[in-house]
Coordinates of C-alpha atoms and ligand atoms in Angstrom, one line a residue:
M2 CA 101.0 105.2 118.4
C3 CA 103.6 103.4 119.4
G4 CA 104.2 100.4 121.5
I5 CA 106.3 100.0 125.4
V6 CA 107.2 97.1 127.7
G7 CA 108.1 97.4 130.9
Y8 CA 109.8 94.2 132.6
I9 CA 111.0 93.7 136.4
G10 CA 111.4 90.2 138.1
K11 CA 113.3 87.2 138.4
Q12 CA 114.6 86.2 134.4
T13 CA 116.7 88.2 132.0
A14 CA 114.6 91.1 131.2
I15 CA 116.0 92.1 127.2
P16 CA 114.1 88.0 125.2
I17 CA 110.7 89.3 127.9
L18 CA 110.7 92.7 126.3
V19 CA 111.2 92.1 122.7
E20 CA 108.7 89.3 122.9
G21 CA 106.5 92.0 124.0
L22 CA 107.6 94.4 121.3
K23 CA 107.0 91.5 118.7
K24 CA 103.0 91.3 119.9
L25 CA 102.9 95.3 119.7
E26 CA 104.4 95.7 116.2
Y27 CA 101.0 96.5 115.0
R28 CA 100.8 100.0 117.0
G29 CA 104.1 100.8 115.3
Y30 CA 107.3 99.4 113.3
D31 CA 109.7 102.0 112.1
S32 CA 112.7 101.5 115.2
A33 CA 112.9 99.8 118.2
G34 CA 114.9 99.6 121.0
V35 CA 115.5 98.4 124.7
A36 CA 117.1 99.8 128.3
V37 CA 118.4 97.8 130.7
L38 CA 120.7 97.4 134.4
D39 CA 124.4 96.3 133.7
Q40 CA 126.9 96.2 136.2
D41 CA 128.2 100.0 134.1
G42 CA 124.9 101.6 134.4
I43 CA 122.2 101.5 131.8
F44 CA 122.1 99.5 128.7
V45 CA 120.3 100.6 125.5
C46 CA 120.2 99.4 122.3
K47 CA 118.7 100.5 119.3
S48 CA 118.1 101.0 115.7
V49 CA 116.2 102.2 112.9
G50 CA 113.9 99.8 111.1
K51 CA 111.9 96.8 111.9
L52 CA 112.2 94.6 115.2
V53 CA 114.2 92.1 114.0
A54 CA 116.6 95.1 112.6
L55 CA 116.8 95.6 117.5
E56 CA 117.0 91.4 117.2
D57 CA 120.5 91.6 114.5
K58 CA 122.2 94.7 116.6
L59 CA 121.1 92.7 120.5
G60 CA 122.7 89.7 118.9
D61 CA 123.3 87.2 121.7
E62 CA 125.4 89.2 123.9
Y63 CA 123.3 91.5 126.5
P64 CA 122.8 91.8 129.6
S65 CA 121.3 89.3 132.0
T66 CA 120.0 92.1 134.6
S67 CA 116.0 91.6 135.1
M68 CA 114.7 95.0 135.1
G69 CA 113.9 97.2 131.3
I70 CA 111.6 99.0 129.2
G71 CA 111.3 97.9 125.2
H72 CA 109.7 100.3 122.8
T73 CA 108.8 99.7 118.9
R74 CA 108.2 103.3 117.0
W75 CA 105.3 105.1 115.1
A76 CA 106.9 107.9 114.4
T77 CA 105.4 111.5 115.5
H78 CA 108.1 113.9 115.4
G79 CA 111.4 113.4 113.8
R80 CA 111.5 110.5 111.0
P81 CA 112.4 106.7 111.8
S82 CA 116.2 107.1 112.7
D83 CA 118.2 105.1 115.3
L84 CA 118.7 109.1 116.5
N85 CA 115.2 108.8 117.3
A86 CA 114.2 105.2 118.3
H87 CA 113.0 105.1 121.8
P88 CA 114.2 104.9 124.9
H89 CA 115.6 108.2 125.4
S90 CA 118.0 109.2 128.7
D91 CA 119.5 111.8 129.5
C92 CA 123.1 113.1 129.8
A93 CA 124.4 111.6 132.3
G94 CA 122.3 108.2 131.2
D95 CA 120.6 107.9 134.3
F96 CA 117.7 107.2 133.3
A97 CA 115.7 105.4 130.3
V98 CA 112.7 106.8 129.3
V99 CA 110.1 105.4 126.7
H100 CA 107.0 106.3 125.3
N101 CA 103.5 106.4 123.5
G102 CA 102.0 109.8 122.9
I103 CA 102.5 113.5 121.9
I104 CA 104.2 115.9 124.1
E105 CA 102.3 119.0 123.0
N106 CA 104.8 121.4 124.8
Y107 CA 108.0 119.9 123.8
M108 CA 109.6 122.7 121.8
E109 CA 109.4 124.8 124.9
L110 CA 110.7 122.7 127.2
R111 CA 113.2 121.3 125.0
E112 CA 113.9 125.6 124.4
W113 CA 114.5 125.9 128.6
L114 CA 116.1 122.7 129.4
V115 CA 119.2 123.8 126.3
E116 CA 119.0 126.8 128.3
Q117 CA 119.3 124.7 131.4
G118 CA 122.6 123.3 129.8
H119 CA 121.4 119.9 129.0
R120 CA 122.6 117.9 125.6
L121 CA 119.8 116.8 123.6
V122 CA 120.4 114.6 120.2
S123 CA 117.4 113.4 118.7
E124 CA 114.0 115.6 116.9
T125 CA 111.8 113.7 119.2
D126 CA 109.4 115.0 121.7
T127 CA 110.1 112.1 124.1
E128 CA 113.7 113.3 124.6
V129 CA 112.3 116.3 126.7
L130 CA 110.9 113.3 129.7
P131 CA 114.5 111.7 130.7
H132 CA 116.4 115.6 130.9
L133 CA 113.3 117.1 132.7
V134 CA 113.2 113.8 135.2
E135 CA 117.5 114.0 135.5
H136 CA 116.6 118.2 136.5
F137 CA 114.2 117.5 139.0
Y138 CA 115.9 114.1 140.1
Q139 CA 116.4 114.4 144.1
G140 CA 117.7 110.9 144.6
D141 CA 113.5 109.6 144.9
L142 CA 113.2 109.1 141.4
V143 CA 109.0 108.8 141.9
T144 CA 109.1 112.6 142.8
A145 CA 110.8 113.0 140.3
V146 CA 108.5 112.1 137.8
R147 CA 105.9 113.6 139.6
K148 CA 107.3 116.7 138.9
V149 CA 107.5 116.0 135.2
L150 CA 104.1 115.4 134.9
G151 CA 103.7 118.8 136.1
K152 CA 105.5 120.8 133.5
I153 CA 104.0 118.6 130.4
R154 CA 101.5 118.5 128.2
G155 CA 100.1 116.6 126.1
A156 CA 98.9 112.4 125.3
F157 CA 101.3 110.2 126.9
A158 CA 102.4 107.3 129.0
M159 CA 105.3 106.7 129.5
V160 CA 107.9 104.3 131.7
V161 CA 111.4 105.3 133.8
L162 CA 113.9 103.7 134.8
S163 CA 116.7 105.2 137.0
R164 CA 120.6 103.6 137.2
S165 CA 120.2 105.4 141.0
D166 CA 116.9 103.0 141.7
P167 CA 118.0 99.6 140.1
D168 CA 114.7 97.8 142.5
K169 CA 112.2 100.4 140.7
L170 CA 110.3 101.2 137.2
V171 CA 107.3 104.4 137.2
A172 CA 104.8 104.1 134.5
V173 CA 102.2 106.8 134.0
R174 CA 99.1 107.1 131.6
Q175 CA 97.5 110.2 130.4
D176 CA 95.7 109.4 127.7
S177 CA 97.6 107.0 125.8
P178 CA 96.8 103.4 126.7
L179 CA 98.7 101.7 129.7
V180 CA 98.4 98.1 131.2
V181 CA 100.1 96.5 134.1
G182 CA 100.7 92.9 133.6
L183 CA 100.6 91.4 137.6
G184 CA 103.1 88.0 137.6
D185 CA 104.5 85.9 140.6
G186 CA 107.4 88.0 142.1
E187 CA 107.5 89.6 138.6
F188 CA 105.6 92.4 137.4
F189 CA 105.2 93.2 133.1
V190 CA 103.6 97.3 132.7
A191 CA 103.0 97.0 128.0
S192 CA 101.1 99.4 125.5
D193 CA 98.6 96.4 125.7
I194 CA 97.2 93.6 126.8
P195 CA 99.0 91.1 124.3
A196 CA 102.2 91.9 125.0
I197 CA 101.9 90.5 128.7
L198 CA 99.6 87.6 127.5
N199 CA 102.5 85.0 127.7
H200 CA 103.1 85.5 131.1
T201 CA 100.1 86.6 133.3
R202 CA 96.5 87.1 132.4
K203 CA 96.2 88.6 135.7
T204 CA 96.0 93.1 134.7
Y205 CA 95.5 96.1 136.0
I206 CA 93.7 97.7 133.3
L207 CA 95.2 102.6 134.4
A208 CA 93.1 104.7 133.7
D209 CA 94.2 108.6 132.6
G210 CA 95.9 110.3 135.9
E211 CA 97.1 107.6 136.8
M212 CA 100.9 106.1 138.1
V213 CA 102.4 102.4 138.6
I214 CA 105.7 101.8 140.9
L215 CA 107.1 98.9 140.2
T216 CA 109.4 96.5 142.4
R217 CA 110.4 92.7 142.1
N218 CA 107.0 92.5 144.7
R219 CA 104.6 95.5 144.4
A220 CA 102.8 96.7 142.2
E221 CA 101.6 100.3 143.7
V222 CA 99.5 102.7 141.9
T223 CA 98.8 105.7 143.3
D224 CA 97.5 109.1 141.4
F225 CA 99.6 111.3 140.0
Q226 CA 99.8 113.5 143.5
G227 CA 101.2 110.4 145.2
N228 CA 97.2 109.5 146.9
P229 CA 97.4 105.1 146.3
L230 CA 94.2 104.2 144.5
E231 CA 93.1 100.4 144.5
K232 CA 92.8 98.7 142.0
D233 CA 90.5 95.7 140.8
V234 CA 92.1 93.0 139.1
F235 CA 91.1 92.9 135.3
E236 CA 91.3 88.7 135.0
V237 CA 91.9 88.7 130.7
K238 CA 89.2 85.9 129.2
W239 CA 91.2 86.5 125.0
D240 CA 93.9 84.9 123.1
A241 CA 96.4 86.2 121.6
V242 CA 95.1 87.1 118.4
A243 CA 92.0 88.1 120.1
A244 CA 94.1 90.8 122.0
E245 CA 96.2 92.4 119.0
K246 CA 93.2 93.0 117.9
G247 CA 91.9 94.2 121.5
G248 CA 89.2 91.9 121.7
Y249 CA 88.0 93.3 118.7
E250 CA 87.1 90.1 115.8
H251 CA 88.6 92.3 112.7
F252 CA 91.3 94.9 113.0
M253 CA 88.3 97.5 110.7
L254 CA 86.1 96.8 113.3
K255 CA 89.4 98.6 116.1
E256 CA 89.6 101.2 113.6
I257 CA 86.7 102.2 113.4
H258 CA 86.5 102.3 117.1
E259 CA 90.2 104.1 117.6
Q260 CA 88.9 106.7 115.6
P261 CA 87.6 109.2 118.4
R262 CA 91.1 109.0 120.2
A263 CA 92.2 108.9 116.7
I264 CA 90.3 112.3 115.8
R265 CA 91.9 114.0 119.2
D266 CA 95.1 113.4 118.1
T267 CA 95.2 114.9 115.0
L268 CA 93.6 118.2 116.7
L269 CA 96.2 117.8 119.6
G270 CA 98.2 120.9 119.6
R271 CA 96.5 122.2 116.5
L272 CA 94.3 124.6 117.8
S273 CA 94.1 128.0 119.9
E274 CA 91.2 130.3 121.1
Y275 CA 91.8 131.9 117.6
G276 CA 92.1 129.3 115.4
V277 CA 94.4 126.8 114.0
E278 CA 97.8 126.1 114.2
L279 CA 99.5 124.7 111.9
Q280 CA 103.1 124.8 112.7
E281 CA 104.7 122.0 110.6
V282 CA 103.5 124.8 107.6
D283 CA 106.3 126.3 106.4
L284 CA 104.1 128.7 104.2
T285 CA 103.7 132.9 104.7
A286 CA 100.4 134.9 104.8
E287 CA 101.9 136.5 101.7
E288 CA 102.9 133.2 100.1
V289 CA 99.1 131.7 100.7
N290 CA 97.8 135.0 99.1
H291 CA 100.1 133.8 96.1
F292 CA 98.5 130.8 95.1
R293 CA 96.2 131.4 92.4
K294 CA 94.1 127.8 92.1
V295 CA 94.9 124.7 94.7
F296 CA 94.5 120.6 93.2
I297 CA 94.4 118.3 95.9
V298 CA 95.0 115.0 94.2
A299 CA 94.6 111.1 95.4
C300 CA 93.3 108.3 95.2
G301 CA 90.5 105.3 96.9
T302 CA 89.7 107.1 100.3
A303 CA 92.0 109.8 100.3
W304 CA 90.3 111.3 96.6
H305 CA 87.3 111.5 98.9
A306 CA 89.2 113.1 101.9
G307 CA 90.0 115.6 98.9
L308 CA 86.2 116.3 97.7
V309 CA 85.7 117.5 101.5
G310 CA 88.7 119.5 101.2
K311 CA 88.0 121.1 97.8
S312 CA 84.6 122.2 99.7
L313 CA 86.3 124.0 103.0
I314 CA 89.2 125.0 100.7
E315 CA 87.2 127.1 98.4
R316 CA 83.6 128.0 100.9
W317 CA 86.6 128.8 103.9
A318 CA 89.5 130.6 101.5
R319 CA 87.9 131.4 98.6
I320 CA 90.7 129.9 96.5
P321 CA 89.3 127.9 93.3
V322 CA 90.1 123.9 93.6
E323 CA 90.6 121.1 91.6
V324 CA 90.5 117.4 92.8
D325 CA 92.2 115.3 90.5
I326 CA 92.2 111.0 90.5
A327 CA 96.7 110.8 91.2
S328 CA 96.4 108.1 88.6
E329 CA 94.8 110.7 85.9
F330 CA 96.4 114.1 86.9
R331 CA 100.1 113.9 85.2
Y332 CA 98.6 112.9 81.9
R333 CA 96.1 115.3 81.5
S334 CA 98.9 118.2 81.3
P335 CA 97.3 120.0 84.7
L336 CA 97.8 124.0 84.5
I337 CA 100.3 124.1 87.4
D338 CA 102.9 126.8 88.0
Q339 CA 104.2 128.5 90.9
E340 CA 101.1 130.1 91.8
T341 CA 99.5 126.8 91.7
L342 CA 99.4 124.8 95.6
V343 CA 98.8 121.2 95.1
V344 CA 97.3 119.4 97.6
V345 CA 98.7 115.0 98.0
I346 CA 96.5 113.4 100.8
S347 CA 97.7 109.4 101.1
Q348 CA 97.4 107.3 104.4
S349 CA 100.5 105.4 103.7
G350 CA 103.0 108.0 101.4
E351 CA 103.7 105.4 99.3
T352 CA 100.7 104.9 96.3
A353 CA 103.1 105.0 93.4
D354 CA 100.3 107.2 91.3
T355 CA 100.2 109.6 93.9
L356 CA 104.0 110.2 94.5
A357 CA 104.1 110.1 91.0
A358 CA 101.5 112.9 91.0
L359 CA 102.9 114.9 93.9
R360 CA 106.4 114.6 91.8
E361 CA 105.3 116.1 88.7
A362 CA 103.6 119.3 90.8
K363 CA 107.0 120.2 91.8
R364 CA 108.2 119.5 88.3
L365 CA 106.2 122.4 86.7
G366 CA 107.0 124.4 90.1
A367 CA 103.9 124.3 92.5
H368 CA 104.5 124.0 95.8
V369 CA 103.4 120.4 97.5
V370 CA 101.5 120.0 100.9
A371 CA 101.6 116.4 101.6
V372 CA 98.7 114.8 104.3
T373 CA 100.1 111.3 105.3
N374 CA 100.1 109.3 108.5
V375 CA 103.3 108.1 108.0
V376 CA 106.5 109.8 108.7
G377 CA 109.3 109.1 107.2
S378 CA 106.8 107.9 103.9
S379 CA 108.3 108.6 100.4
V380 CA 105.3 111.4 100.4
S381 CA 106.2 113.1 103.8
R382 CA 109.5 113.1 102.1
E383 CA 109.1 114.4 98.8
A384 CA 106.9 117.1 99.2
H385 CA 107.2 121.1 100.7
D386 CA 105.3 120.5 103.7
V387 CA 103.0 117.7 105.8
I388 CA 100.3 117.6 107.4
Y389 CA 100.2 114.6 109.7
T390 CA 97.3 112.6 110.5
W391 CA 97.6 111.1 114.1
A392 CA 95.5 108.2 113.4
G393 CA 98.3 105.0 114.2
P394 CA 98.9 102.3 112.0
E395 CA 95.3 101.3 109.8
I396 CA 95.7 97.3 109.7
A397 CA 93.3 96.7 108.1
V398 CA 93.0 97.1 104.2
A399 CA 89.5 99.4 104.4
S400 CA 90.7 102.8 105.2
T401 CA 88.3 104.3 108.3
K402 CA 90.6 106.5 110.8
A403 CA 92.8 107.9 108.2
Y404 CA 89.5 108.9 106.5
T405 CA 88.5 110.4 109.3
T406 CA 91.4 112.1 110.4
Q407 CA 92.1 113.1 106.7
L408 CA 89.0 115.1 106.9
V409 CA 90.7 116.9 110.2
G410 CA 93.5 118.1 108.0
M411 CA 91.1 118.9 105.9
V412 CA 89.7 121.2 108.3
L413 CA 92.5 122.1 109.6
F414 CA 94.2 124.1 106.6
G415 CA 91.0 125.3 104.6
L416 CA 91.5 127.4 107.9
Y417 CA 94.9 127.8 108.0
L418 CA 94.6 128.9 104.6
A419 CA 91.2 131.2 105.2
Q420 CA 93.2 132.8 108.6
A421 CA 96.0 133.7 105.7
K422 CA 93.7 135.7 103.6
G423 CA 91.7 137.1 106.0
T424 CA 88.5 135.9 104.6
L425 CA 86.9 133.9 107.3
S426 CA 85.3 136.1 110.8
L427 CA 87.1 135.4 113.7
E428 CA 83.4 134.7 114.9
K429 CA 83.0 131.7 112.0
I430 CA 86.3 130.2 113.4
Q431 CA 86.3 129.8 117.0
A432 CA 82.5 128.3 116.0
I433 CA 84.1 125.8 114.2
V434 CA 86.9 125.2 116.3
T435 CA 84.2 124.8 119.2
A436 CA 83.3 122.3 116.9
L437 CA 85.9 120.6 116.4
K438 CA 87.0 119.7 120.1
E439 CA 83.1 118.1 120.6
L440 CA 84.1 115.9 117.5
P441 CA 85.8 112.8 119.2
G442 CA 82.8 112.8 122.3
Q443 CA 80.1 113.2 119.4
A444 CA 82.1 110.6 117.3
Q445 CA 81.9 108.5 120.8
E446 CA 78.5 108.9 120.4
V447 CA 77.7 107.5 116.9
L448 CA 79.5 104.3 118.0
H449 CA 77.0 103.8 120.4
R450 CA 74.7 103.2 117.9
A451 CA 76.4 100.8 116.5
A452 CA 74.5 98.0 117.5
V453 CA 71.5 99.8 115.7
I454 CA 73.3 99.7 112.6
E455 CA 74.8 95.9 112.8
K456 CA 71.0 94.9 113.0
L457 CA 70.3 97.0 109.6
A458 CA 73.0 95.5 108.2
K459 CA 71.7 92.3 108.4
S460 CA 69.5 92.7 105.9
F461 CA 71.8 93.6 103.5
V462 CA 72.7 89.6 103.1
K463 CA 71.6 88.9 100.0
V464 CA 71.3 92.2 98.7
E465 CA 73.6 92.8 95.2
D466 CA 72.8 96.6 94.0
T467 CA 72.7 99.4 96.8
F468 CA 72.7 103.2 96.4
F469 CA 74.2 105.8 98.4
I470 CA 72.8 109.0 97.5
G471 CA 73.5 113.2 99.0
R472 CA 74.1 116.6 97.9
G473 CA 77.3 118.9 98.2
L474 CA 79.4 117.1 101.3
D475 CA 76.8 114.2 101.9
W476 CA 77.4 113.2 97.9
A477 CA 81.0 113.1 99.1
V478 CA 80.6 110.7 101.8
A479 CA 78.1 108.6 99.9
M480 CA 81.3 108.3 97.9
E481 CA 83.3 106.9 101.0
G482 CA 80.3 104.9 102.1
S483 CA 79.8 103.2 99.2
L484 CA 83.1 102.6 98.4
K485 CA 83.7 101.4 101.8
L486 CA 80.4 98.4 100.9
K487 CA 82.4 97.8 97.9
E488 CA 85.5 96.7 98.7
I489 CA 84.9 94.5 102.1
S490 CA 81.0 93.4 101.1
Y491 CA 81.2 93.1 97.7
I492 CA 77.7 94.2 96.9
H493 CA 77.6 96.6 94.0
A494 CA 77.4 100.1 95.3
E495 CA 77.3 103.7 93.7
A496 CA 77.3 106.9 94.9
Y497 CA 75.2 109.6 93.3
A498 CA 74.2 113.1 93.5
A499 CA 70.5 112.8 94.5
G500 CA 69.8 115.4 91.8
E501 CA 71.1 113.4 89.4
L502 CA 69.6 110.4 89.7
K503 CA 66.4 110.6 87.7
H504 CA 68.7 112.1 84.8
G505 CA 68.6 108.1 84.1
T506 CA 69.8 106.0 87.3
L507 CA 66.6 106.3 88.4
A508 CA 65.7 103.7 86.1
L509 CA 67.7 101.0 88.6
I510 CA 65.6 101.4 91.9
T511 CA 63.2 98.8 92.0
E512 CA 62.0 97.3 95.6
E513 CA 65.4 95.5 95.7
T514 CA 67.9 98.5 96.0
P515 CA 68.1 99.5 99.6
V516 CA 69.0 103.4 99.2
I517 CA 71.0 105.1 101.9
G518 CA 70.0 108.5 101.4
I519 CA 72.9 110.9 103.9
A520 CA 71.0 114.8 104.2
T521 CA 72.7 116.8 106.9
Q522 CA 73.5 119.3 104.7
M523 CA 70.6 121.8 105.8
D524 CA 71.0 124.0 102.7
V525 CA 70.0 121.3 100.7
Y526 CA 68.1 120.0 102.9
E527 CA 64.4 119.6 101.8
K528 CA 65.3 119.4 97.8
T529 CA 67.3 115.9 98.9
L530 CA 64.2 115.0 101.1
S531 CA 63.1 115.4 97.9
N532 CA 65.1 113.2 96.1
I533 CA 65.1 110.7 98.8
K534 CA 61.0 110.5 98.6
E535 CA 61.8 109.9 93.8
V536 CA 63.5 106.7 95.5
K537 CA 60.7 105.9 97.8
A538 CA 57.8 105.4 95.6
R539 CA 59.4 103.7 93.3
D540 CA 59.5 101.3 95.9
A541 CA 63.4 100.8 97.2
K542 CA 64.5 100.3 101.5
V543 CA 65.7 103.2 101.9
I544 CA 68.2 104.5 105.3
G545 CA 68.5 107.5 106.5
I546 CA 70.9 109.8 107.7
A547 CA 70.5 112.8 109.7
F548 CA 71.1 114.5 112.4
E549 CA 68.8 114.8 115.8
G550 CA 66.1 116.7 115.9
N551 CA 65.3 115.8 112.3
N552 CA 61.7 115.7 112.8
D553 CA 60.5 114.9 109.4
I554 CA 62.4 112.3 107.6
H555 CA 61.6 109.6 109.5
K556 CA 58.7 109.6 107.3
S557 CA 59.7 109.3 104.4
V558 CA 62.3 106.3 104.8
D559 CA 62.2 103.1 106.4
E560 CA 64.8 103.4 108.5
V561 CA 66.3 106.2 110.2
I562 CA 70.7 106.7 111.8
Y563 CA 70.9 110.1 113.8
L564 CA 73.5 112.1 114.6
P565 CA 75.0 114.1 116.8
K566 CA 74.4 117.9 116.2
T567 CA 77.6 119.6 114.2
V568 CA 78.2 122.7 111.9
S569 CA 77.6 121.3 108.3
E570 CA 81.3 121.6 107.8
L571 CA 82.2 119.2 109.8
A572 CA 78.9 116.9 109.4
P573 CA 81.6 114.4 106.8
I574 CA 83.8 113.5 109.8
L575 CA 80.1 111.9 111.8
T576 CA 78.2 110.7 108.8
V577 CA 80.8 108.0 107.6
I578 CA 80.7 106.7 110.8
P579 CA 77.5 104.3 110.3
L580 CA 79.0 104.4 106.1
Q581 CA 81.7 102.0 107.8
L582 CA 79.9 100.1 110.4
L583 CA 77.3 99.1 107.9
A584 CA 79.9 98.6 105.8
Y585 CA 81.9 95.9 107.5
Y586 CA 78.8 93.8 109.6
A587 CA 77.2 93.3 106.3
S588 CA 80.9 92.2 105.3
V589 CA 80.7 89.9 108.9
A590 CA 77.1 88.9 107.7
R591 CA 77.5 87.5 104.8
G592 CA 81.4 85.8 105.3
C593 CA 84.3 87.9 103.6
D594 CA 87.5 88.2 104.5
V595 CA 86.8 92.1 106.7
D596 CA 90.6 93.5 106.4
K597 CA 91.8 91.6 103.8
P598 CA 89.2 91.5 101.4
R599 CA 89.9 90.0 97.6
N600 CA 91.8 91.0 95.3
L601 CA 93.0 94.5 97.1
A602 CA 96.0 95.8 99.1
K603 CA 96.4 98.9 102.2
S604 CA 99.4 100.1 99.9
V605 CA 99.3 100.1 96.0
T606 CA 102.9 101.0 95.3
V607 CA 102.2 100.2 91.8
E608 CA 101.0 102.3 89.0
Ligands
LIG726 C1 90.3 102.4 100.6 O1 89.1 102.2 102.0 C2 91.4 101.9 100.3 N1 92.2 101.1 101.2 C3 92.2 102.2 99.2 O2 90.8 103.4 98.1 C4 93.3 103.9 99.5 O3 92.6 105.0 100.4 C5 94.1 104.0 98.3 O4 94.4 103.1 97.4 C6 94.8 105.2 99.1 O5 95.5 104.7 99.9 P1 96.8 105.6 100.4 O6 95.9 106.4 101.1 O7 97.8 105.3 101.4 O8 97.3 106.7 99.4

């Protein structure tokens, strides 16, 4: 997830571009750059690091021309560096492009461009875009861009400028946000509303498949084929701070609602009709069959994702898996050798305990695969292989979209290992792939039920103790639900294997103790239901979570949150969403600081 801006009008462009990028740094901040026209062609200035590094590089000497584009990056393909920063240009420097998204078929396009004689210098997927414009340009920028759109696949919001077309910016949107700011004799385009709010509140919200051609006196919107489209003006009522949160009250709620997109982006380019393709993992079938054991090592929410990963890898790839809390791992003399595969999971990629565990695993001879959300993070640089989650920057301390995309990463890697070992039939693999493709839409369906959960959460205002119970994968998700509630509402919560309650903890269950009973794992459903009845018999208020079509759980609980039906192995990705929302609304109801809960930090870079 990156931030892109464009400006054409009567003011000097660069200060407006930089100001807009500052408002978009929450979307990515590992490098930044601008491109404007000047008398010699296109002036490009870009720098690794936060936006302040770009400002230092720009200084006070830059062209005063009034058209340009800018970008603040959240690296996907290619580590953070000056060279990989946007804008990207073609061979002759006639075009400059900024892009947010993932060009799925960039490798084949890159090879084709090199065969055509183009020189590409960065590691990014984006750089194919200006070279494609260069290839197709025959005097009209709009026509050239339309031809490029016929060649690329994936998610993209991009803005293109040309030194041969000094009075025009062309921007397109496909699966990445883009808004147009409508000024007086000036126009803006940006990934998000905050970037333009200081200049105008009148906007067009572009939809997928739409293009806008900006000149100094017009914003013309068409489809990708060039058919004109009428757009309603959207008047922005938000203030600047609210706008950074996309109109949501907190980053956490915004990030909960970003999960359908984050899940879709993490799947992008990794599924085929034959199963999973993880081009970024360089393990041969022989090497995979060489592994005798897997360790999954992480902290907090990432550790909870590892619990799901254990179940999937053991079920699908038939390799024994241990899941370790990173702060314990290296002090327990783990039995690791060259036949061991270690998976470290870390949203930030900087958690000290997880990084230390990675280094210990490598020292002992293991092959290390990292699952992380930050390109260029320490774990991504030190692991042998990296599976990125494409959740985009996660600002709230409480991890939400990172967790669900970590689960997607665990599903993808579990299938990858099973494919290499031949332990799953093609039919089973295809069934899981089909279910994966439905997840973003199903996650959206769950989010549409947020109001029901908000109402339920209000009953938690004075609650002091809560239990989350489940069996198998439901127990793993119960762990995550318990942490979410604890860390942002300060309500004491515990997750319990449903079958274990009667061995002591049941003594704590009273009418004052709400219990969330998760019952999606149908192989143990009847047993889970009987455990739910045990707590109900102790007068606890019970909220059940089950698949749609379950016609009996409502008889045993006080409330039911129904989920769209998916295969049981994927259920955690949906089950956690109501738990995230419950925690969020309970925290709000109790007046807690949702995005920055007491005593906590987003990334624990100390032991
Ligand atoms: C989860 O909501 C917390 N923010 C915390 O448990 C977090 O998951 C843990 O600190 C691990 O962070 P990492 O994924 O960046 O390594």
